[in-house]
C-alpha positions in Angstrom: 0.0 0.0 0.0 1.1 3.5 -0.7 -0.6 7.2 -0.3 -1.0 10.3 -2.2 -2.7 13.5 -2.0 -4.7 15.6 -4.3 -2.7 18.8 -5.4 -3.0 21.8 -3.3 -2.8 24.7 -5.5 0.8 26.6 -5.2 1.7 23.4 -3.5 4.3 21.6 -4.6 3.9 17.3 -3.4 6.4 15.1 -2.2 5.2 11.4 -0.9 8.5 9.7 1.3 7.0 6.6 2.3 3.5 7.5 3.9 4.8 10.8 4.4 3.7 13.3 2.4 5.3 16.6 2.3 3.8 19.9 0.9 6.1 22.7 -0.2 4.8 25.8 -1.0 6.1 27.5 -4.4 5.6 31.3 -4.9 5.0 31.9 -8.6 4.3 35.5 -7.9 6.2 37.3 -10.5 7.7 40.9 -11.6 9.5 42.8 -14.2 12.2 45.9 -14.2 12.5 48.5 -16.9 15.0 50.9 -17.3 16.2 53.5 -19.7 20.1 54.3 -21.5 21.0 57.8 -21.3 23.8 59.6 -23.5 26.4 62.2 -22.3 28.5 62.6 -25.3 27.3 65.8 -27.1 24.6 64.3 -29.2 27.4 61.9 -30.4 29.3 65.1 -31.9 32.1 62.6 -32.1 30.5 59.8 -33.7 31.3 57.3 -31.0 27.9 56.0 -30.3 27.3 52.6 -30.7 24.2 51.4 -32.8 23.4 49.0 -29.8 24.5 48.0 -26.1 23.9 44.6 -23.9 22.2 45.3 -20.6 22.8 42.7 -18.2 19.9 42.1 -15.5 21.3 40.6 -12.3 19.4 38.6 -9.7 21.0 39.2 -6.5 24.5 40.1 -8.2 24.9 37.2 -10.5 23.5 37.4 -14.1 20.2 36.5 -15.1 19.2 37.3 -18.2 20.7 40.1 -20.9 18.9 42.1 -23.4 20.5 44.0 -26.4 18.8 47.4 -26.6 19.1 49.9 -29.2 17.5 53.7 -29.9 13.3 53.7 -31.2 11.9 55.6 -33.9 12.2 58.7 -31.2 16.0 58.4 -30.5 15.1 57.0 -27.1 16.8 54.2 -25.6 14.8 51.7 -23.1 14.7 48.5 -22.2 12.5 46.0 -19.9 12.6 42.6 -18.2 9.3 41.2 -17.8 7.7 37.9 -15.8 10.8 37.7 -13.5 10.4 35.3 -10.7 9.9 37.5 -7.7 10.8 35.0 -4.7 12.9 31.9 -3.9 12.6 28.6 -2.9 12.8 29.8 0.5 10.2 32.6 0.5 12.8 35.3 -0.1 12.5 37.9 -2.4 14.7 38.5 -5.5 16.6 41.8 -6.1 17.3 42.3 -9.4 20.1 45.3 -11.1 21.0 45.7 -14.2 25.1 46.8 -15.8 25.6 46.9 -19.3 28.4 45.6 -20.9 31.6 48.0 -21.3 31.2 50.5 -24.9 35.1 51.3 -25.7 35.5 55.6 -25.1 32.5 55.8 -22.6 32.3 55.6 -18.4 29.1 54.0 -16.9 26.9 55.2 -14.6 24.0 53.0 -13.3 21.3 54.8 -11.0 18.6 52.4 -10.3 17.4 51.4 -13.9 18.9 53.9 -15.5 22.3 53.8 -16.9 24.0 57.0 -18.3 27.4 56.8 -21.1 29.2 59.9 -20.7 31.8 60.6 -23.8 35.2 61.7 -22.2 37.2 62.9 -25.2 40.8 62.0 -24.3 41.6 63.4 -27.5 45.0 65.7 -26.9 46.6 68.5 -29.1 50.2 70.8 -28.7 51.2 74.0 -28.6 54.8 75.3 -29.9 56.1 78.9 -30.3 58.9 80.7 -29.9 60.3 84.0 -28.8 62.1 87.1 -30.7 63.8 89.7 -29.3 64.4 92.8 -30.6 66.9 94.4 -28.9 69.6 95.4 -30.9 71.4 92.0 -30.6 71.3 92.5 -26.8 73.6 95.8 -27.4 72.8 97.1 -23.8 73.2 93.2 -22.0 69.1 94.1 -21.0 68.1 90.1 -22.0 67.5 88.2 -19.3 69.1 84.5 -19.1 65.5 83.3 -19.0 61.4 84.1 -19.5 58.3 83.2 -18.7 55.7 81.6 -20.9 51.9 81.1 -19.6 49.8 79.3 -21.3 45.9 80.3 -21.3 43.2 77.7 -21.7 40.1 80.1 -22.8 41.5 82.5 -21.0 42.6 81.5 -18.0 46.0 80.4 -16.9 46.5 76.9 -17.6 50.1 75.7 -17.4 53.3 78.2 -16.8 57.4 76.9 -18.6 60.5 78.7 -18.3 62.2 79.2 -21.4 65.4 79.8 -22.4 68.4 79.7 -25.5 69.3 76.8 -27.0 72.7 76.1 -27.9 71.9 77.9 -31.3 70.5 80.6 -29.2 67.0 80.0 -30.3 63.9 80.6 -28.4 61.5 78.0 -28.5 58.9 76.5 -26.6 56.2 73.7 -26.8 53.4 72.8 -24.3 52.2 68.8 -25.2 49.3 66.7 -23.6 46.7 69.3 -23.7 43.1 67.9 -23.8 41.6 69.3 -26.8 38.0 69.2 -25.6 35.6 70.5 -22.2 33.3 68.2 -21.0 30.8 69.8 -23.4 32.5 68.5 -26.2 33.1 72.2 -26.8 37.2 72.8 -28.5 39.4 74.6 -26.1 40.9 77.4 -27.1 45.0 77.8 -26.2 46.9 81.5 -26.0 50.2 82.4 -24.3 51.1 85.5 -22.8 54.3 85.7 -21.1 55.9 87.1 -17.5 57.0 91.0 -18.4 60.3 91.4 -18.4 61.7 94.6 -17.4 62.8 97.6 -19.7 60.7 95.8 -22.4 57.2 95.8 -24.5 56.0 92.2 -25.3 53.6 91.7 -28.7 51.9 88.3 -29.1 51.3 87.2 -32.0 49.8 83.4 -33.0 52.4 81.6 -30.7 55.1 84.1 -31.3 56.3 86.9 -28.6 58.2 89.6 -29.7 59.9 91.5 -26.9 61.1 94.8 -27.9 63.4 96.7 -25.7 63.4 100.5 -26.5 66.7 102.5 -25.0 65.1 105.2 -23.7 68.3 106.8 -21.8 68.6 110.3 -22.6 71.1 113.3 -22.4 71.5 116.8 -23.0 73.9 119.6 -24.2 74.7 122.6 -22.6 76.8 125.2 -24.4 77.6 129.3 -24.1 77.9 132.0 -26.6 81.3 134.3 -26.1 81.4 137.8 -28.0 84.9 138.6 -29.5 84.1 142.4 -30.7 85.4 144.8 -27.4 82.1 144.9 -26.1 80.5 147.0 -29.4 77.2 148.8 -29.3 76.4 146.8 -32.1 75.9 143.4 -30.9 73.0 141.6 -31.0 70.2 141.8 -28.0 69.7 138.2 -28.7 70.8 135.0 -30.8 69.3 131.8 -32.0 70.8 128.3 -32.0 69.7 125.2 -33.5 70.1 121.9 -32.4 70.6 119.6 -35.1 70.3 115.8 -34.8 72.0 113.6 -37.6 72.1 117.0 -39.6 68.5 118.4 -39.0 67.3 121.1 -37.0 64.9 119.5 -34.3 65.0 122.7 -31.9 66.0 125.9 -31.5 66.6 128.1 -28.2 67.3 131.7 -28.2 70.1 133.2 -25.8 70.6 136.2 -24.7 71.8 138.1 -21.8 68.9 137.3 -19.6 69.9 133.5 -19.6 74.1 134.8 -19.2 74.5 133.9 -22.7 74.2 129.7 -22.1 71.9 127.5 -23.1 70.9 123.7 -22.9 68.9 121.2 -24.9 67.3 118.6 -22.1 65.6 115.0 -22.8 67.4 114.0 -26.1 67.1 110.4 -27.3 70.7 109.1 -27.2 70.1 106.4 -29.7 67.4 105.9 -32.4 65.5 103.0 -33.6 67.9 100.7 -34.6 69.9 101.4 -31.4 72.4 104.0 -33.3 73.7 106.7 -31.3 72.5 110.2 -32.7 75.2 112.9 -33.4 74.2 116.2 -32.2 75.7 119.7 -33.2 75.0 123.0 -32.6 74.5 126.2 -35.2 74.3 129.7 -34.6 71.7 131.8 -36.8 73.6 134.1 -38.9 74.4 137.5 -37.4 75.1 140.5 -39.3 78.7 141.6 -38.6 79.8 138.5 -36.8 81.8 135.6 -38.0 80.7 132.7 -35.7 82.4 129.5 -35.1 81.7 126.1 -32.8 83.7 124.9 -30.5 82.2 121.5 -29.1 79.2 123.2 -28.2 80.7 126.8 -27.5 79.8 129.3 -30.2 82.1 132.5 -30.5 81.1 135.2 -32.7 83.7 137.5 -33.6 83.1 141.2 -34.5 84.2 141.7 -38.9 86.4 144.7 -39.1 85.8 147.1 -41.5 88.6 147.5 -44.3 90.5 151.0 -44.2 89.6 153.3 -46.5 86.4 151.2 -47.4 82.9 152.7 -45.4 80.3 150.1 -46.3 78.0 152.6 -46.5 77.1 154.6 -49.7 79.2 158.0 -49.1 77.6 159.3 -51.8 74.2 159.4 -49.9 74.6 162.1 -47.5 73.2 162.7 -44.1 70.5 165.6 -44.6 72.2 166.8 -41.5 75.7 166.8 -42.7 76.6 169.9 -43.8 78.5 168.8 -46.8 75.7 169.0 -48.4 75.9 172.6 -49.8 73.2 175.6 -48.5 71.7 177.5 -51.3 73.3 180.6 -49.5 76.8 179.5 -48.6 79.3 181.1 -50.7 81.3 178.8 -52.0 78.4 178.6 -54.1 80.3 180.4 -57.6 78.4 182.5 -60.0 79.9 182.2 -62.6 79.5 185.6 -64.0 80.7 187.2 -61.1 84.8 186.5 -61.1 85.1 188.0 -58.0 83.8 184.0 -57.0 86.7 182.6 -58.5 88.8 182.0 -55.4 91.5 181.3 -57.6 91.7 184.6 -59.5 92.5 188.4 -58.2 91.0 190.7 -60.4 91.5 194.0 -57.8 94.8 195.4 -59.6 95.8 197.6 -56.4 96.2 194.3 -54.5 99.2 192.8 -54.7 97.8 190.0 -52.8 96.9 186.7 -54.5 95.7 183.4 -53.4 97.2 180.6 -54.8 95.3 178.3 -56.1 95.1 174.9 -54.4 97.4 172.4 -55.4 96.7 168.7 -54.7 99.4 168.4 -51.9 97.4 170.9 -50.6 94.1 169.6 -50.6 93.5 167.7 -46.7 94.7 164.2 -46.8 91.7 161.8 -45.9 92.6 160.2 -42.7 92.3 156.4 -42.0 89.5 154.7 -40.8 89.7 154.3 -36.9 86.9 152.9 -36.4 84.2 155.7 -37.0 81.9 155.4 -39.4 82.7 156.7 -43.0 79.6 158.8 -43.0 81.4 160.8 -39.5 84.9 161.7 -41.3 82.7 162.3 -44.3 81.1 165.7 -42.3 84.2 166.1 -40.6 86.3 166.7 -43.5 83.4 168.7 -45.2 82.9 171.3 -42.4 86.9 171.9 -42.5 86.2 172.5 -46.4 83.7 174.6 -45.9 85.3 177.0 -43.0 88.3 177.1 -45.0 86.4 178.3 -48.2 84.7 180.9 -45.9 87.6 182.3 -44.6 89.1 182.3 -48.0 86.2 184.6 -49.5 85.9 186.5 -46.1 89.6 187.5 -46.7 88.8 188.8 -50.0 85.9 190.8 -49.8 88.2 192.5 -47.1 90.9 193.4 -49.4 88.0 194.7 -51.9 
């Protein structure tokens, strides 16, 4: 003889001899769903995959996997459905999902929803190199080294001390730089570099150009002497230039106010190119002088006049002088009246003549001694003149 039992519903039977045991199976079941999300700039990169593997775990070891890929709406979801939802042993099931690895992304699994994020590992370089315009280093003003700063958008990214090569280059490269934010967006790279003293840095592309500009300046000081026994002549005032590689760049005007010195202040000692300028000074002409440069002292020395030589016009006379015959002075002749004639003596009962004058007796002109021509000119005409007078005065006395 042996036993059974009708089935129980959600009972499992088991007959051991005339024992029967009844185990209760839970068939209860349940399902998970779950969605794939992209960080990877709406694939700007092309990396997406056209499908992944999600893995479904029941408590941690796999249980079933599903390949999912994006609907008609660009959406990608997936779902596991009539999952047993206990054990043998009453206990309930917990159930996770992973995916398997897509090459280029990191996952990210919140609940049922796992997120790919894109990290662009993509890197790029940056080289450049430095000039120096500084007149070969004439002044020793380059230092032994600079600083270049590298800017990612911006903002100070890296720092590199550069310095001269054997061939006395410049150069300098920054490698490894990731090419790409987390946006996918393209960074953008500038350098700029540490200012170095005494000069003006230019950036241009990945090229700095420091330009040093001498800026050391000096001046010349000079005085005016006066050679001419202090004559009432002389000027009240004179002009100098200053001229720089042969042109006038200024001019200052010295008189006796200023003691008869001068200076030019702030001049550039060398130009462009780091050339030293040459200056000179020149004196404005002045009328009578004879001027001549000594470093940068002027002496003008007063022209003497040649004897014998008035650089005036003697012919034009003074109104005043009185060379310049009166209608009433009497050595005015008529010459119908010979009794004018002072070289004739017409009165019979006289037995005085006057000799006429002879050429050693005419006045000798006297040298020039310095006076004016015009002066001895009315000198030597009013001794004519009262000579003449006393002449005819004698006459019309013996008459």
């Amino acid at each position: 003889y042996t036993v059974s039992e009708v089935k129980v519903k959600d009972y499992e039977t088991k007959v051991d001899g005339t024992t029967i045991t009844n185990t209760y199976k839970n068939t209860e079941t349940t399902e998970l769903s779950g969605k794939k999300v992209w960080e990877d700039y709406n694939n700007k990169f092309n990396t997406r995959p056209e499908s992944i593997t999600v893995q479904l775990l029941q408590n941690g070891t796999e249980f079933q996997t599903k390949e999912v890929k994006a609907d008609k709406d660009g959406n990608w979801s997936f779902d596991f459905k009539d999952l047993p939802k206990y054990d043998g042993q009453g206990n309930e099931f917990k159930y996770t999902v992973s995916e398997v690895k897509v090459d280029g992304y990191e996952t990210k699994v919140e609940g049922t929803t796992i997120t790919n994020t894109y990290k662009n590992t993509e890197t790029t370089e940056l080289s450049g190199k430095k000039v120096w315009e500084d007149y070969n280093n004439k002044f020793n003003t380059r230092p032994e080294s600079i600083t270049v700063q590298l800017l990612q958008n911006g903002k100070k990214f890296k720092i590199e001390a550069v310095k001269a090569d054997k061939e006395d280059n410049w150069t300098f490269s920054f490698k490894d730089l990731p090419k790409y934010d987390e946006q996918g967006n393209e960074y953008t790279y500038t350098v700029s570099e540490v200012k170095v003293n005494g000069y003006e840095a230019k950036v241009e592309g990945t090229t700095i150009t420091n330009t040093y500009k001498n800026t050391e300046t000096t001046e010349i000081s000079g005085k005016k002497v006066w050679d001419d026994n202090n004559a009432i002549d002389r000027p009240v005032s004179i002009k100098v230039d200053l001229l720089q590689n042969g042109k006038v760049i200024d001019t200052k005007e010295v008189s006796a106010a200023t003691n008869w010195k001068y200076t030019f202040e702030k001049l550039q000692v060398y130009d462009a190119n780091g050339v030293a300028y040459k200056y000179e000074v020149k004196e404005q002409p002045v009328a009578g002088y004879k001027s001549e440069v000594n470093g940068y002292d002027i002496t003008n020395t007063k022209i003497k006049d040649e004897p014998g030589v008035d650089p005036k016009d003697p012919s034009k006379t003074d109104p005043k002088d009185p060379s310049k015959t009166d209608p009433k002075d009497p050595s005015k002749t008529d010459p119908k009246d010979p009794s004018t004639d002072p070289n004739t003596n017409t009165d019979k009962n006289s037995d005085s003549k006057v000799p006429p004058t002879t050429e050693n007796d005419k006045p000798t002109l006297l040298p020039n001694t310095g006076g004016t021509s015009a002066e001895m000119s009315s000198i030597l005409g009013g001794i004519v003149l009262f000579l003449l007078g006393g002449i005819l005065l004698a006459r019309q006395r013996i008459k």
